[in-house]
Amino acid sequence: MFRAIVLLCCVVVIPVYGYSAGVELLKISDPLDGDPFWFLAGALLAWTAYLLRPVSLLRLVLLHELSHSLVGWLLGARVVEIDASGQSGGKTIYDYPFTRGRELIALAPYYLQIVPLLLVALKTIVRTSFHPALSFAVGFAWLGFFFDLWITLKAEQTDILKTGAVFSSIVIFAANIVVSGVVLTSVSSATSPLAFLWTGVPKEIWGELFARLSTVF
């Protein structure tokens, strides 16, 4: 039942937030001015760095294990140990008392854009004079996440094999649409990440979905 609900939400998420992200991005009148320009400049640097420099395996493994730990902690798990190595890989040991939600912990590294989200949060609380630099950093970290994801997925990932390839693919795709929407709208003056998550079409769809689910449970 848990997997069915997750898949239902994902099926709704993909078109709804994909459409909403497109609408919000079209509101950016000049992508080569202000925060959007610096975001694109950061993304371009990430592309260049990916082509010219070898990827740090230690960084990949560390972020991978931190993602497991953070989502596990948010869902109520007690993190016992985090181990990361550029040579032997890494592991996260945690005590999770529930039967539902393990899939979300297992797939966390493939959708939780830790660095971009931290930068977006920082951008919302600092003075606007720092926004160009932060928009540049957000662009670099956001595109860098997808390069890292591509490298990670090229290797055989036991997390995905255990969770199921089809289920994992749908969850990863849907979650990245939502997270990327949050990141991208952070550089738009026409909207905000919170408005992207809960206004317009998303509000109507989620409200209807919650109403239907409440009659089932």
mmCIF file of N, CA and C in Angstrom, residues 155-161:
data_model
loop_
_atom_site.group_PDB
_atom_site.id
_atom_site.type_symbol
_atom_site.label_atom_id
_atom_site.label_comp_id
_atom_site.label_asym_id
_atom_site.label_seq_id
_atom_site.Cartn_x
_atom_site.Cartn_y
_atom_site.Cartn_z
ATOM 1 N N ALA A 155 27.402 3.191 -12.320
ATOM 2 C CA ALA A 155 27.860 2.053 -11.525
ATOM 3 C C ALA A 155 26.645 1.279 -11.024
ATOM 4 N N GLU A 156 26.843 0.033 -10.712
ATOM 5 C CA GLU A 156 25.735 -0.799 -10.215
ATOM 6 C C GLU A 156 25.405 -0.391 -8.788
ATOM 7 N N GLN A 157 24.221 0.129 -8.571
ATOM 8 C CA GLN A 157 23.818 0.630 -7.265
ATOM 9 C C GLN A 157 22.885 -0.363 -6.578
ATOM 10 N N THR A 158 23.344 -0.890 -5.455
ATOM 11 C CA THR A 158 22.533 -1.874 -4.727
ATOM 12 C C THR A 158 21.258 -1.251 -4.181
ATOM 13 N N ASP A 159 21.293 0.057 -3.885
ATOM 14 C CA ASP A 159 20.084 0.729 -3.384
ATOM 15 C C ASP A 159 18.942 0.582 -4.387
ATOM 16 N N ILE A 160 19.247 0.816 -5.653
ATOM 17 C CA ILE A 160 18.224 0.758 -6.697
ATOM 18 C C ILE A 160 17.818 -0.677 -6.981
ATOM 19 N N LEU A 161 18.779 -1.588 -6.975
ATOM 20 C CA LEU A 161 18.472 -2.994 -7.238
ATOM 21 C C LEU A 161 17.549 -3.562 -6.166
#
